[in-house]
PDB file of C-alpha atoms and ligand atoms in Angstrom:
ATOM      1  CA  MET L   1     152.403 150.541 125.940  1.00 45.00           C
ATOM      2  CA  THR L   2     149.975 152.620 123.930  1.00 45.00           C
ATOM      3  CA  THR L   3     146.705 154.068 125.145  1.00 45.00           C
ATOM      4  CA  ASN L   4     144.714 151.292 123.490  1.00 45.00           C
ATOM      5  CA  SER L   5     146.868 148.473 124.730  1.00 46.00           C
ATOM      6  CA  LYS L   6     145.114 145.689 126.600  1.00 58.00           C
ATOM      7  CA  GLY L   7     145.941 144.590 130.063  1.00 79.00           C
ATOM      8  CA  MET L   8     146.045 147.854 131.944  1.00 94.00           C
ATOM      9  CA  ARG L   9     145.780 147.303 135.669  1.00 98.00           C
ATOM     10  CA  ILE L  10     145.539 150.585 137.484  1.00 98.00           C
ATOM     11  CA  ILE L  11     144.896 151.652 141.058  1.00 98.00           C
ATOM     12  CA  LEU L  12     143.472 155.104 141.618  1.00 98.00           C
ATOM     13  CA  MET L  13     144.160 156.602 145.036  1.00 97.00           C
ATOM     14  CA  GLY L  14     143.522 159.911 146.682  1.00 95.00           C
ATOM     15  CA  PRO L  15     141.883 161.476 149.722  1.00 93.00           C
ATOM     16  CA  PRO L  16     138.091 161.577 150.060  1.00 91.00           C
ATOM     17  CA  GLY L  17     136.709 164.172 147.659  1.00 87.00           C
ATOM     18  CA  ALA L  18     139.738 164.216 145.346  1.00 89.00           C
ATOM     19  CA  GLY L  19     137.487 163.186 142.470  1.00 87.00           C
ATOM     20  CA  LYS L  20     138.453 159.538 142.185  1.00 92.00           C
ATOM     21  CA  GLY L  21     134.996 158.368 141.150  1.00 93.00           C
ATOM     22  CA  THR L  22     134.684 160.883 138.331  1.00 92.00           C
ATOM     23  CA  GLN L  23     138.165 160.248 136.960  1.00 96.00           C
ATOM     24  CA  ALA L  24     137.882 156.480 137.428  1.00 97.00           C
ATOM     25  CA  LYS L  25     135.011 156.219 134.967  1.00 96.00           C
ATOM     26  CA  VAL L  26     136.699 158.320 132.270  1.00 96.00           C
ATOM     27  CA  ILE L  27     140.068 156.573 132.556  1.00 96.00           C
ATOM     28  CA  ALA L  28     138.554 153.097 132.594  1.00 97.00           C
ATOM     29  CA  ASN L  29     136.413 153.925 129.599  1.00 96.00           C
ATOM     30  CA  HIS L  30     139.457 155.140 127.697  1.00 94.00           C
ATOM     31  CA  PHE L  31     141.313 151.872 128.269  1.00 94.00           C
ATOM     32  CA  GLY L  32     138.246 149.676 127.805  1.00 96.00           C
ATOM     33  CA  ILE L  33     138.504 148.237 131.291  1.00 97.00           C
ATOM     34  CA  PRO L  34     135.950 148.173 134.125  1.00 98.00           C
ATOM     35  CA  ALA L  35     136.138 150.798 136.863  1.00 98.00           C
ATOM     36  CA  ILE L  36     135.702 148.918 140.100  1.00 98.00           C
ATOM     37  CA  SER L  37     134.754 151.175 142.973  1.00 98.00           C
ATOM     38  CA  THR L  38     134.504 149.531 146.382  1.00 98.00           C
ATOM     39  CA  GLY L  39     132.552 152.563 147.656  1.00 96.00           C
ATOM     40  CA  ASP L  40     129.997 152.169 144.828  1.00 96.00           C
ATOM     41  CA  ILE L  41     129.664 148.424 145.423  1.00 97.00           C
ATOM     42  CA  PHE L  42     129.132 149.024 149.134  1.00 97.00           C
ATOM     43  CA  ARG L  43     126.559 151.737 148.417  1.00 96.00           C
ATOM     44  CA  ALA L  44     124.667 149.468 145.990  1.00 97.00           C
ATOM     45  CA  ASN L  45     124.552 146.817 148.718  1.00 96.00           C
ATOM     46  CA  VAL L  46     123.383 149.344 151.291  1.00 96.00           C
ATOM     47  CA  ALA L  47     120.614 150.454 148.928  1.00 96.00           C
ATOM     48  CA  GLY L  48     119.628 146.840 148.264  1.00 97.00           C
ATOM     49  CA  GLU L  49     119.727 146.066 151.991  1.00 97.00           C
ATOM     50  CA  THR L  50     121.827 142.941 151.406  1.00 97.00           C
ATOM     51  CA  PRO L  51     123.627 141.367 154.401  1.00 96.00           C
ATOM     52  CA  LEU L  52     126.878 142.885 153.092  1.00 96.00           C
ATOM     53  CA  GLY L  53     125.196 146.283 152.872  1.00 96.00           C
ATOM     54  CA  VAL L  54     123.757 146.063 156.376  1.00 97.00           C
ATOM     55  CA  GLU L  55     127.202 145.237 157.756  1.00 97.00           C
ATOM     56  CA  ALA L  56     129.052 147.881 155.707  1.00 97.00           C
ATOM     57  CA  LYS L  57     126.636 150.696 156.488  1.00 97.00           C
ATOM     58  CA  ARG L  58     127.566 150.801 160.172  1.00 97.00           C
ATOM     59  CA  TYR L  59     131.149 151.627 159.272  1.00 97.00           C
ATOM     60  CA  MET L  60     130.483 153.870 156.302  1.00 96.00           C
ATOM     61  CA  ASP L  61     128.086 156.131 158.172  1.00 95.00           C
ATOM     62  CA  ALA L  62     130.788 156.711 160.785  1.00 95.00           C
ATOM     63  CA  GLY L  63     133.524 157.363 158.203  1.00 94.00           C
ATOM     64  CA  GLU L  64     135.386 154.207 159.254  1.00 96.00           C
ATOM     65  CA  TYR L  65     136.704 151.528 156.950  1.00 97.00           C
ATOM     66  CA  VAL L  66     134.711 148.364 156.474  1.00 98.00           C
ATOM     67  CA  PRO L  67     136.720 145.435 157.953  1.00 98.00           C
ATOM     68  CA  ASP L  68     139.396 144.053 155.635  1.00 98.00           C
ATOM     69  CA  GLU L  69     137.957 140.500 155.516  1.00 97.00           C
ATOM     70  CA  VAL L  70     134.652 141.838 154.218  1.00 97.00           C
ATOM     71  CA  THR L  71     136.218 144.170 151.659  1.00 98.00           C
ATOM     72  CA  ASN L  72     138.823 141.670 150.484  1.00 98.00           C
ATOM     73  CA  ALA L  73     136.232 138.954 149.861  1.00 96.00           C
ATOM     74  CA  MET L  74     134.099 141.380 147.892  1.00 97.00           C
ATOM     75  CA  VAL L  75     136.991 142.514 145.679  1.00 97.00           C
ATOM     76  CA  ARG L  76     138.165 138.941 145.168  1.00 97.00           C
ATOM     77  CA  ASP L  77     134.712 138.036 143.795  1.00 96.00           C
ATOM     78  CA  ARG L  78     134.580 141.109 141.597  1.00 97.00           C
ATOM     79  CA  LEU L  79     138.039 140.586 140.102  1.00 97.00           C
ATOM     80  CA  ALA L  80     137.126 136.988 139.280  1.00 96.00           C
ATOM     81  CA  GLU L  81     134.424 138.183 136.871  1.00 97.00           C
ATOM     82  CA  ASP L  82     135.179 137.897 133.159  1.00 97.00           C
ATOM     83  CA  ASP L  83     135.255 141.609 132.361  1.00 97.00           C
ATOM     84  CA  ALA L  84     138.113 142.158 134.830  1.00 97.00           C
ATOM     85  CA  LYS L  85     140.353 139.524 133.274  1.00 95.00           C
ATOM     86  CA  PRO L  86     141.957 141.779 130.612  1.00 95.00           C
ATOM     87  CA  GLY L  87     142.450 144.643 133.042  1.00 97.00           C
ATOM     88  CA  PHE L  88     140.750 146.902 135.563  1.00 98.00           C
ATOM     89  CA  LEU L  89     140.895 150.180 137.361  1.00 98.00           C
ATOM     90  CA  LEU L  90     140.458 149.923 141.120  1.00 98.00           C
ATOM     91  CA  ASP L  91     138.930 152.992 142.746  1.00 98.00           C
ATOM     92  CA  GLY L  92     139.098 152.902 146.536  1.00 97.00           C
ATOM     93  CA  TYR L  93     140.967 149.627 146.941  1.00 98.00           C
ATOM     94  CA  PRO L  94     143.403 148.811 148.435  1.00 98.00           C
ATOM     95  CA  ARG L  95     143.118 151.228 151.336  1.00 98.00           C
ATOM     96  CA  THR L  96     145.069 149.386 154.047  1.00 98.00           C
ATOM     97  CA  LEU L  97     148.387 147.543 154.114  1.00 98.00           C
ATOM     98  CA  ALA L  98     146.498 144.286 154.715  1.00 98.00           C
ATOM     99  CA  GLN L  99     144.496 144.940 151.547  1.00 98.00           C
ATOM    100  CA  VAL L 100     147.729 145.499 149.596  1.00 98.00           C
ATOM    101  CA  THR L 101     148.962 142.085 150.683  1.00 98.00           C
ATOM    102  CA  GLU L 102     145.646 140.500 149.780  1.00 98.00           C
ATOM    103  CA  LEU L 103     145.608 142.123 146.342  1.00 98.00           C
ATOM    104  CA  ASP L 104     149.196 141.008 145.741  1.00 98.00           C
ATOM    105  CA  GLY L 105     148.035 137.448 146.373  1.00 98.00           C
ATOM    106  CA  MET L 106     145.038 137.730 144.058  1.00 97.00           C
ATOM    107  CA  LEU L 107     147.184 139.074 141.208  1.00 97.00           C
ATOM    108  CA  ALA L 108     149.980 136.571 141.734  1.00 97.00           C
ATOM    109  CA  ALA L 109     147.454 133.734 141.620  1.00 96.00           C
ATOM    110  CA  THR L 110     146.510 134.720 138.063  1.00 94.00           C
ATOM    111  CA  ASP L 111     150.058 135.696 137.128  1.00 95.00           C
ATOM    112  CA  VAL L 112     149.328 139.346 136.405  1.00 96.00           C
ATOM    113  CA  SER L 113     150.747 142.553 137.860  1.00 96.00           C
ATOM    114  CA  LEU L 114     149.868 146.201 138.351  1.00 97.00           C
ATOM    115  CA  ASP L 115     150.840 148.776 135.729  1.00 97.00           C
ATOM    116  CA  ALA L 116     150.398 151.972 137.693  1.00 97.00           C
ATOM    117  CA  VAL L 117     149.136 153.557 140.888  1.00 98.00           C
ATOM    118  CA  VAL L 118     147.748 157.000 140.166  1.00 97.00           C
ATOM    119  CA  VAL L 119     147.533 159.244 143.227  1.00 97.00           C
ATOM    120  CA  LEU L 120     145.299 162.299 142.956  1.00 96.00           C
ATOM    121  CA  THR L 121     146.546 165.047 145.236  1.00 95.00           C
ATOM    122  CA  ALA L 122     144.405 167.855 146.602  1.00 92.00           C
ATOM    123  CA  ASP L 123     144.135 170.490 149.281  1.00 89.00           C
ATOM    124  CA  GLN L 124     142.327 169.190 152.422  1.00 84.00           C
ATOM    125  CA  ASP L 125     140.196 172.285 153.078  1.00 86.00           C
ATOM    126  CA  GLU L 126     139.137 172.539 149.460  1.00 87.00           C
ATOM    127  CA  LEU L 127     138.117 168.888 149.691  1.00 90.00           C
ATOM    128  CA  VAL L 128     135.880 169.463 152.694  1.00 90.00           C
ATOM    129  CA  SER L 129     133.992 172.168 150.837  1.00 88.00           C
ATOM    130  CA  ARG L 130     133.704 169.992 147.717  1.00 86.00           C
ATOM    131  CA  LEU L 131     132.274 167.156 149.773  1.00 88.00           C
ATOM    132  CA  LEU L 132     129.834 169.387 151.617  1.00 89.00           C
ATOM    133  CA  GLN L 133     128.628 170.595 148.236  1.00 88.00           C
ATOM    134  CA  ARG L 134     128.218 167.010 147.061  1.00 84.00           C
ATOM    135  CA  ALA L 135     126.132 166.346 150.173  1.00 83.00           C
ATOM    136  CA  HIS L 136     123.540 168.750 148.757  1.00 82.00           C
ATOM    137  CA  THR L 137     123.459 167.242 145.275  1.00 87.00           C
ATOM    138  CA  GLU L 138     123.888 163.529 145.992  1.00 86.00           C
ATOM    139  CA  GLY L 139     122.748 163.260 149.597  1.00 81.00           C
ATOM    140  CA  ARG L 140     125.376 160.740 150.650  1.00 83.00           C
ATOM    141  CA  ALA L 141     124.933 159.757 154.297  1.00 83.00           C
ATOM    142  CA  ASP L 142     128.678 160.085 154.971  1.00 88.00           C
ATOM    143  CA  ASP L 143     129.038 163.619 153.602  1.00 87.00           C
ATOM    144  CA  THR L 144     128.495 165.535 156.843  1.00 89.00           C
ATOM    145  CA  GLU L 145     131.354 167.710 158.098  1.00 89.00           C
ATOM    146  CA  ASP L 146     132.228 165.510 161.100  1.00 91.00           C
ATOM    147  CA  VAL L 147     132.218 162.325 159.065  1.00 92.00           C
ATOM    148  CA  ILE L 148     134.210 163.971 156.256  1.00 91.00           C
ATOM    149  CA  ARG L 149     136.901 165.010 158.763  1.00 91.00           C
ATOM    150  CA  ARG L 150     136.980 161.486 160.150  1.00 93.00           C
ATOM    151  CA  ARG L 151     137.315 160.019 156.616  1.00 94.00           C
ATOM    152  CA  GLN L 152     140.255 162.368 155.998  1.00 93.00           C
ATOM    153  CA  GLU L 153     141.916 161.247 159.233  1.00 95.00           C
ATOM    154  CA  VAL L 154     141.439 157.590 158.404  1.00 96.00           C
ATOM    155  CA  TYR L 155     142.872 158.201 154.925  1.00 96.00           C
ATOM    156  CA  THR L 156     145.952 159.885 156.370  1.00 95.00           C
ATOM    157  CA  GLU L 157     146.495 157.156 158.964  1.00 97.00           C
ATOM    158  CA  GLU L 158     145.641 154.034 157.013  1.00 97.00           C
ATOM    159  CA  THR L 159     145.853 154.759 153.305  1.00 97.00           C
ATOM    160  CA  ALA L 160     148.502 157.451 152.744  1.00 96.00           C
ATOM    161  CA  PRO L 161     151.259 155.003 153.839  1.00 98.00           C
ATOM    162  CA  LEU L 162     150.384 152.862 150.806  1.00 98.00           C
ATOM    163  CA  ILE L 163     151.843 155.552 148.542  1.00 98.00           C
ATOM    164  CA  GLU L 164     155.291 154.762 149.910  1.00 98.00           C
ATOM    165  CA  VAL L 165     154.795 151.023 149.559  1.00 98.00           C
ATOM    166  CA  TYR L 166     153.803 151.310 145.904  1.00 98.00           C
ATOM    167  CA  GLY L 167     156.375 154.053 145.421  1.00 98.00           C
ATOM    168  CA  GLU L 168     159.129 151.632 146.370  1.00 98.00           C
ATOM    169  CA  ARG L 169     157.856 149.367 143.618  1.00 98.00           C
ATOM    170  CA  GLY L 170     158.164 152.227 141.136  1.00 97.00           C
ATOM    171  CA  LEU L 171     154.440 152.245 140.419  1.00 97.00           C
ATOM    172  CA  VAL L 172     153.332 155.628 141.750  1.00 97.00           C
ATOM    173  CA  THR L 173     152.514 158.628 139.644  1.00 96.00           C
ATOM    174  CA  GLU L 174     151.115 161.668 141.463  1.00 96.00           C
ATOM    175  CA  VAL L 175     148.673 163.905 139.656  1.00 97.00           C
ATOM    176  CA  ASP L 176     147.329 167.271 140.776  1.00 96.00           C
ATOM    177  CA  GLY L 177     143.619 166.646 141.288  1.00 94.00           C
ATOM    178  CA  MET L 178     142.603 170.298 141.618  1.00 92.00           C
ATOM    179  CA  GLY L 179     140.949 172.321 138.869  1.00 90.00           C
ATOM    180  CA  GLU L 180     138.627 171.410 136.013  1.00 92.00           C
ATOM    181  CA  ILE L 181     137.635 167.765 135.619  1.00 93.00           C
ATOM    182  CA  ASP L 182     138.898 167.662 132.010  1.00 95.00           C
ATOM    183  CA  ALA L 183     142.223 169.203 132.968  1.00 96.00           C
ATOM    184  CA  VAL L 184     142.735 166.564 135.645  1.00 96.00           C
ATOM    185  CA  THR L 185     141.825 163.796 133.184  1.00 96.00           C
ATOM    186  CA  HIS L 186     144.458 165.081 130.752  1.00 96.00           C
ATOM    187  CA  ARG L 187     147.049 165.186 133.503  1.00 97.00           C
ATOM    188  CA  VAL L 188     146.271 161.561 134.338  1.00 97.00           C
ATOM    189  CA  PHE L 189     146.625 160.461 130.708  1.00 96.00           C
ATOM    190  CA  ASP L 190     149.874 162.396 130.355  1.00 96.00           C
ATOM    191  CA  ALA L 191     151.209 160.811 133.519  1.00 95.00           C
ATOM    192  CA  LEU L 192     150.321 157.320 132.316  1.00 93.00           C
ATOM    193  CA  GLU L 193     151.859 157.952 128.891  1.00 90.00           C
ATOM    194  CA  ASN L 194     155.050 159.268 130.462  1.00 86.00           C
ATOM    195  CA  ARG L 195     155.273 156.222 132.663  1.00 81.00           C
ATOM    196  CA  ALA L 196     155.051 154.032 129.623  1.00 66.00           C
ATOM    197  CA  GLY L 197     158.112 155.874 128.307  1.00 53.00           C
TER     198      GLY L 197
HETATM  199  P1  ADP R 201     135.491 158.493 149.679  1.00 87.24           P
HETATM  200  O1  ADP R 201     134.840 159.624 148.990  1.00 87.24           O
HETATM  201  O2  ADP R 201     135.540 158.688 151.164  1.00 87.24           O
HETATM  202  O3  ADP R 201     136.816 158.123 149.084  1.00 87.24           O
HETATM  203  P2  ADP R 201     134.268 155.929 148.797  1.00 87.24           P
HETATM  204  O4  ADP R 201     133.019 156.064 148.021  1.00 87.24           O
HETATM  205  O5  ADP R 201     135.469 155.461 148.082  1.00 87.24           O
HETATM  206  O6  ADP R 201     134.482 157.308 149.536  1.00 87.24           O
HETATM  207  O7  ADP R 201     134.018 154.948 150.041  1.00 87.24           O
HETATM  208  C1  ADP R 201     132.970 155.196 150.957  1.00 87.24           C
HETATM  209  C2  ADP R 201     133.127 154.328 152.194  1.00 87.24           C
HETATM  210  O8  ADP R 201     133.100 152.942 151.821  1.00 87.24           O
HETATM  211  C3  ADP R 201     134.435 154.493 152.951  1.00 87.24           C
HETATM  212  O9  ADP R 201     134.425 155.585 153.831  1.00 87.24           O
HETATM  213  C4  ADP R 201     134.508 153.141 153.679  1.00 87.24           C
HETATM  214  O10 ADP R 201     133.639 153.092 154.784  1.00 87.24           O
HETATM  215  C5  ADP R 201     133.965 152.183 152.643  1.00 87.24           C
HETATM  216  N1  ADP R 201     135.084 151.640 151.816  1.00 87.24           N
HETATM  217  C6  ADP R 201     135.298 151.859 150.490  1.00 87.24           C
HETATM  218  N2  ADP R 201     136.390 151.218 150.062  1.00 87.24           N
HETATM  219  C7  ADP R 201     136.917 150.577 151.147  1.00 87.24           C
HETATM  220  C8  ADP R 201     138.060 149.769 151.376  1.00 87.24           C
HETATM  221  N3  ADP R 201     138.918 149.469 150.385  1.00 87.24           N
HETATM  222  N4  ADP R 201     138.262 149.293 152.630  1.00 87.24           N
HETATM  223  C9  ADP R 201     137.424 149.561 153.626  1.00 87.24           C
HETATM  224  N5  ADP R 201     136.339 150.341 153.488  1.00 87.24           N
HETATM  225  C10 ADP R 201     136.070 150.846 152.274  1.00 87.24           C
END
């Protein structure tokens, strides 16, 4: 695999505030694949007051996960679009074991497989302060301290176990998500290159 090879299918994971959204866009751009962020799609639906948005908002505002059936159906539709055929970077999905199973089914149905699961690691307290800062600049409804703490708990309980599942498949590469944005991006590229061997 080279950096301009087609067919990269990447999952980006990491606790809330680890910088997934920022890195997702740069990495996806580099590989010429779409960055698909479930959080962004939910937020666009909330803003547009669609039925999906109205349903999702109740959970998001509380820092809880949107129910799997809702999220799975949304991702299934998005992955069926033409631009996701050659490859994609998923930011914020899967987040539960049930979502892993669902994604496995979607990929198997089109006879493709994942190339890598990049896990951004970061210090929890540093993350809370990053998110509180973002609350000032972006005004996200779920960036209050209580909700941030709840999102961290949910991540630890529901999503962190996925690292082991993908680890057993030999797909996981952990990258230190602290420090300058550019430095983190370089670490991600290095990690992906090293995986390719
Ligand atoms: P974070 O900064 O917490 O990682 P995201 O922007 O990725 O935030 O997601 C915001 C919210 O959208 C989550 O707290 C959750 O309510 C909902 N959400 C996003 N992705 C998923 C998913 N895969 N499953 C369930 N809920 C999700």
